[in-house]
Tab-separated table of C-alpha atoms in Angstrom:
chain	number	residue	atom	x	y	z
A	1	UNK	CA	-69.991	-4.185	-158.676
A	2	UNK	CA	-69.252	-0.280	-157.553
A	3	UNK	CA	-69.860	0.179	-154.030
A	4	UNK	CA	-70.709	4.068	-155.122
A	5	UNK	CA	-73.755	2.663	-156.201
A	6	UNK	CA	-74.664	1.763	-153.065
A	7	UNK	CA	-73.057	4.217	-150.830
A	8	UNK	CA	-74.794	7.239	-151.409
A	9	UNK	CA	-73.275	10.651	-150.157
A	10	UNK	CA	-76.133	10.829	-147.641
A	11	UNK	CA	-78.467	9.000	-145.705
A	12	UNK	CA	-81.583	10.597	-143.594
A	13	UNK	CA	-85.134	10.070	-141.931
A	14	UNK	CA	-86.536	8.252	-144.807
A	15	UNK	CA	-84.007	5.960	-145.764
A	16	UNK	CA	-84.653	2.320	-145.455
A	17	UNK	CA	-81.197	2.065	-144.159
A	18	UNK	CA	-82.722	3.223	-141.082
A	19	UNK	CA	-85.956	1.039	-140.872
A	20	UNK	CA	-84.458	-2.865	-140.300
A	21	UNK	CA	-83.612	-4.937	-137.134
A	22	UNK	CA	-79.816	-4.358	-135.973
A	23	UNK	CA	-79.777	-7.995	-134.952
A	24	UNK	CA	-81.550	-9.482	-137.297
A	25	UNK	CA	-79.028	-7.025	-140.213
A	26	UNK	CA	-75.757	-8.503	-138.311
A	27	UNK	CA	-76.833	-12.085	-138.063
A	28	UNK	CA	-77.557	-11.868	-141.946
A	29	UNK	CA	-74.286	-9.579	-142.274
A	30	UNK	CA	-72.205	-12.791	-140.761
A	31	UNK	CA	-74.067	-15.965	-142.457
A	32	UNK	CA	-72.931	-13.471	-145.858
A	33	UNK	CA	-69.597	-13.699	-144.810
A	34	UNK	CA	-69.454	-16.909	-144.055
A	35	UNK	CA	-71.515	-18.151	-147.300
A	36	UNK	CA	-68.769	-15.924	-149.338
A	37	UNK	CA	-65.733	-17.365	-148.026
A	38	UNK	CA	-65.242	-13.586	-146.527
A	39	UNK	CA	-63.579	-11.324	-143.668
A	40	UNK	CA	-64.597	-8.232	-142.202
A	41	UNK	CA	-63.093	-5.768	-139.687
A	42	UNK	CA	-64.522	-2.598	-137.958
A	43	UNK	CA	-62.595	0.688	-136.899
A	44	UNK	CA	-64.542	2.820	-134.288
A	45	UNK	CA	-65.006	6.249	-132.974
A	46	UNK	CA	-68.076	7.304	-131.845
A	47	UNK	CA	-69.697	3.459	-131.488
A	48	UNK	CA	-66.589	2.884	-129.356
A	49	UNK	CA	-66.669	-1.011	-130.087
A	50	UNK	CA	-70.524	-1.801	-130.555
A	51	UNK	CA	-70.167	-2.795	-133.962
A	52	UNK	CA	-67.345	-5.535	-132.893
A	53	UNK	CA	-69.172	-6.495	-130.345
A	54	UNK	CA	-72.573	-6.961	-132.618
A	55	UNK	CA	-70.645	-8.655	-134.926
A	56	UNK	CA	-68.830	-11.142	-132.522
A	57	UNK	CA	-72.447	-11.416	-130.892
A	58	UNK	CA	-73.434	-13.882	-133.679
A	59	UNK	CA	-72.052	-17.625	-133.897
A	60	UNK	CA	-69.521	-18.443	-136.264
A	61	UNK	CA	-68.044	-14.643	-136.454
A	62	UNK	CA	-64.736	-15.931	-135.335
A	63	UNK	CA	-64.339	-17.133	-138.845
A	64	UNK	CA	-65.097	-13.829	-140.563
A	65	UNK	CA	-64.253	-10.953	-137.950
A	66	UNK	CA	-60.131	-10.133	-138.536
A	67	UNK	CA	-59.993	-7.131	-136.574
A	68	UNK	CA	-61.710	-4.574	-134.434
A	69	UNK	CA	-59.802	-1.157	-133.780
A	70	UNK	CA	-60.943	1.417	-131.575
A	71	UNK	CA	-59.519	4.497	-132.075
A	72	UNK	CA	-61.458	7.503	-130.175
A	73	UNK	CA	-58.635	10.206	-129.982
A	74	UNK	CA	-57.396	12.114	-133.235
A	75	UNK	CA	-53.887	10.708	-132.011
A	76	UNK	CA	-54.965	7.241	-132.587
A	77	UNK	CA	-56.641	8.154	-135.972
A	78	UNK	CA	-53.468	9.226	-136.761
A	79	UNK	CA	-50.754	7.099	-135.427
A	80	UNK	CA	-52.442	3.702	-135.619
A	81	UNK	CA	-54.828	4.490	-139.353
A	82	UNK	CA	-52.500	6.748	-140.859
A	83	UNK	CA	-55.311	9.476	-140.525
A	84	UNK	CA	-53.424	12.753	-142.085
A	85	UNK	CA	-52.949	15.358	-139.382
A	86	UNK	CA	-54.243	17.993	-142.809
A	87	UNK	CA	-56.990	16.134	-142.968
A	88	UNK	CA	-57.833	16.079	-138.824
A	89	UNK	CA	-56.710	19.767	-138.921
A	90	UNK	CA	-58.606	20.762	-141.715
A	91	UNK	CA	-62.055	18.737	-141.681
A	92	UNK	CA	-62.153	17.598	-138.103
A	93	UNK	CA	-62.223	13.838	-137.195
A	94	UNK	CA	-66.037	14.210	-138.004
A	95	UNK	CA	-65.993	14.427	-141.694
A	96	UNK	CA	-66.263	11.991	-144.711
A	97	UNK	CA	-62.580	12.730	-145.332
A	98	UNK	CA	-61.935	11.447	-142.080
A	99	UNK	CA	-64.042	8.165	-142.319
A	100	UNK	CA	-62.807	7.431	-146.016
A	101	UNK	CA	-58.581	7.754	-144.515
A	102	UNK	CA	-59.756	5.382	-141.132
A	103	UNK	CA	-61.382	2.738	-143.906
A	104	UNK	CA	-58.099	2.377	-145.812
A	105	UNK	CA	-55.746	2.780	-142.930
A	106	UNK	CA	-57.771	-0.060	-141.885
A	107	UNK	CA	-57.676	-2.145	-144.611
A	108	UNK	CA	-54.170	-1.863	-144.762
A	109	UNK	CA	-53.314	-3.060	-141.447
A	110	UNK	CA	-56.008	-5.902	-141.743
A	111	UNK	CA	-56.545	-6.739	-145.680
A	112	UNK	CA	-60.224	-8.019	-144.198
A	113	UNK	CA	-62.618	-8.103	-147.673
A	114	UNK	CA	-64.917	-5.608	-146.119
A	115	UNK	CA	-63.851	-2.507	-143.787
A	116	UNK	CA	-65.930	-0.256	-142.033
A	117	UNK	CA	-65.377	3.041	-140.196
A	118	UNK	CA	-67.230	5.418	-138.089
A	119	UNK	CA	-67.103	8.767	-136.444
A	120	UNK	CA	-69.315	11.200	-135.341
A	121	UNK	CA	-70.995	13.352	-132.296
A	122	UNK	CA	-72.855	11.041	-130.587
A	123	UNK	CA	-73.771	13.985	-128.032
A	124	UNK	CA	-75.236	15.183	-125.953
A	125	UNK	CA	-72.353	17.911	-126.259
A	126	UNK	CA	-70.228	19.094	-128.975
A	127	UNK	CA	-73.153	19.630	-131.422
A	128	UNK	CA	-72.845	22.839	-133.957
A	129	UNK	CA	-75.758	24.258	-136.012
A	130	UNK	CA	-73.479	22.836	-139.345
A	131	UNK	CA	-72.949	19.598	-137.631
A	132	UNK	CA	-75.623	19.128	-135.128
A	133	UNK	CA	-75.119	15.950	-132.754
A	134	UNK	CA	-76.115	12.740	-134.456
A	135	UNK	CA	-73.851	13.998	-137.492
A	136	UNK	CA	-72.098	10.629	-138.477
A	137	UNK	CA	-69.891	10.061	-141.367
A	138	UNK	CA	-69.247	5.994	-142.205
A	139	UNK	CA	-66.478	4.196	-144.818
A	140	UNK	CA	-66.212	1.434	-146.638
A	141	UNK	CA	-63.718	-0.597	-148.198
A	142	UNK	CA	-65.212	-3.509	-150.318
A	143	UNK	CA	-61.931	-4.950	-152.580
A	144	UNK	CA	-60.116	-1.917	-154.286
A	145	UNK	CA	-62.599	0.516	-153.463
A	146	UNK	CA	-63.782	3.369	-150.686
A	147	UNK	CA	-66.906	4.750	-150.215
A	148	UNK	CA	-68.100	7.064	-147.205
A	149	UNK	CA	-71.314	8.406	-146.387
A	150	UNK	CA	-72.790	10.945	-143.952
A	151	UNK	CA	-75.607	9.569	-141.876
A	152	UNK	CA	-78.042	13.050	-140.665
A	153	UNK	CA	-78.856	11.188	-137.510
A	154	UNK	CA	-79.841	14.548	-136.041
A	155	UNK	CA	-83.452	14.042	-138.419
A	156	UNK	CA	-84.242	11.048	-136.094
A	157	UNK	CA	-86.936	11.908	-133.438
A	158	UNK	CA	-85.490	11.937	-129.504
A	159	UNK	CA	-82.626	9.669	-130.270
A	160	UNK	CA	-80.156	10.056	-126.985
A	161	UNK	CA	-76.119	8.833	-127.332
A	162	UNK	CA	-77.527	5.121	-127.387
A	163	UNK	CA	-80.005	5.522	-129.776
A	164	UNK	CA	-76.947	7.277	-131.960
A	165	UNK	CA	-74.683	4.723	-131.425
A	166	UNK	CA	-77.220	2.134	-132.099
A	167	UNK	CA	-78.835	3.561	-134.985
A	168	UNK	CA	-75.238	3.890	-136.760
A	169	UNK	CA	-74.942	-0.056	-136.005
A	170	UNK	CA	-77.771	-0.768	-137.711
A	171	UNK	CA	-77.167	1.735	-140.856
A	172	UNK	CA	-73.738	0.340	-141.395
A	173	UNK	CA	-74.775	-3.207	-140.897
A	174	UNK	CA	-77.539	-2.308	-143.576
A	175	UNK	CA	-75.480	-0.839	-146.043
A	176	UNK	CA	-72.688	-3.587	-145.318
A	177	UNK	CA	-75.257	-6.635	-146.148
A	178	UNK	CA	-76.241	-3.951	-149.591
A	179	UNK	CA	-72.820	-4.398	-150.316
A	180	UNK	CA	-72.311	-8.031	-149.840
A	181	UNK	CA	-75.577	-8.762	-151.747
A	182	UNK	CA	-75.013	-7.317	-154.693
């Protein structure tokens, strides 16, 4: 299986990534794991520990969920993901560079089967018109391989920093049960 095949470069308005139940996506997300004999673990900007905390929601996740990493500040990109300070310097810590380095810095320090990042603007500030707020770029590390995505958010009617947060949760989870699916 190639996770590129799933992962495409972008995701918008009328993706069915976008269309499913976050709870109902996480609960199937974590009977996977557990089915499969795998592990998963999460590192966070802009969702600032929802997706842990969706994924430790469900019973039985303590036998799947290795690690959850939080890492909001380019610092702690860098110092605790091995984030390049080029690549913060030169594409910002919102960029699919930066998502695809936090995935396998990750999945170095946890060697979980399945790693996800995400960072983005969540808003309501620090929007520009080539990355408006709801810009969100998301990585994943399935075995030997990376994948990241950009999520356009932004083409989502009135969603406020909740519905951004929540609407990545529920993209990643999607994309993550794709993944363990196929």
């Amino acid at each position: 299986m190639n996770i590129q095949q799933i992962i495409q470069p972008e995701y918008g308005h009328n993706s069915k990534v976008m269309q499913v139940s976050l709870d109902k996506t996480v609960s199937d997300v974590v009977k996977l794991l557990l089915e499969q004999g795998r592990t998963i673990s999460t590192c966070e900007s802009l969702t600032g520990g929802l997706l842990s905390e969706r994924i430790t929601s469900v019973a039985g996740a303590s036998q799947v969920f290795a690690l959850g990493v939080c890492t909001y500040s380019d610092a702690m990109k860098h110092q605790q993901l091995g984030v390049s300070l080029e690549t913060l310097r030169e594409h910002g810590a919102v960029s699919r560079e930066t998502a695809y380095e936090m995935v396998k810095g990750l999945t170095s320090l946890s060697h979980a089967d399945i790693c996800i990042s995400v960072t983005g603007l969540a808003g309501p500030g620090g929007g520009t018109p080539d990355q408006p707020v709801g810009t969100v770029y998301a990585g994943f590390a399935f075995g030997n391989q990376v994948a990241a995505t950009r999520l356009r958010l932004w083409e989502l009617p009135e969603l406020d920093r909740d519905g951004i947060r929540h609407m990545t949760a529920t993209c990643v989870f999607q994309l993550v049960k794709q993944i363990l699916l196929s």
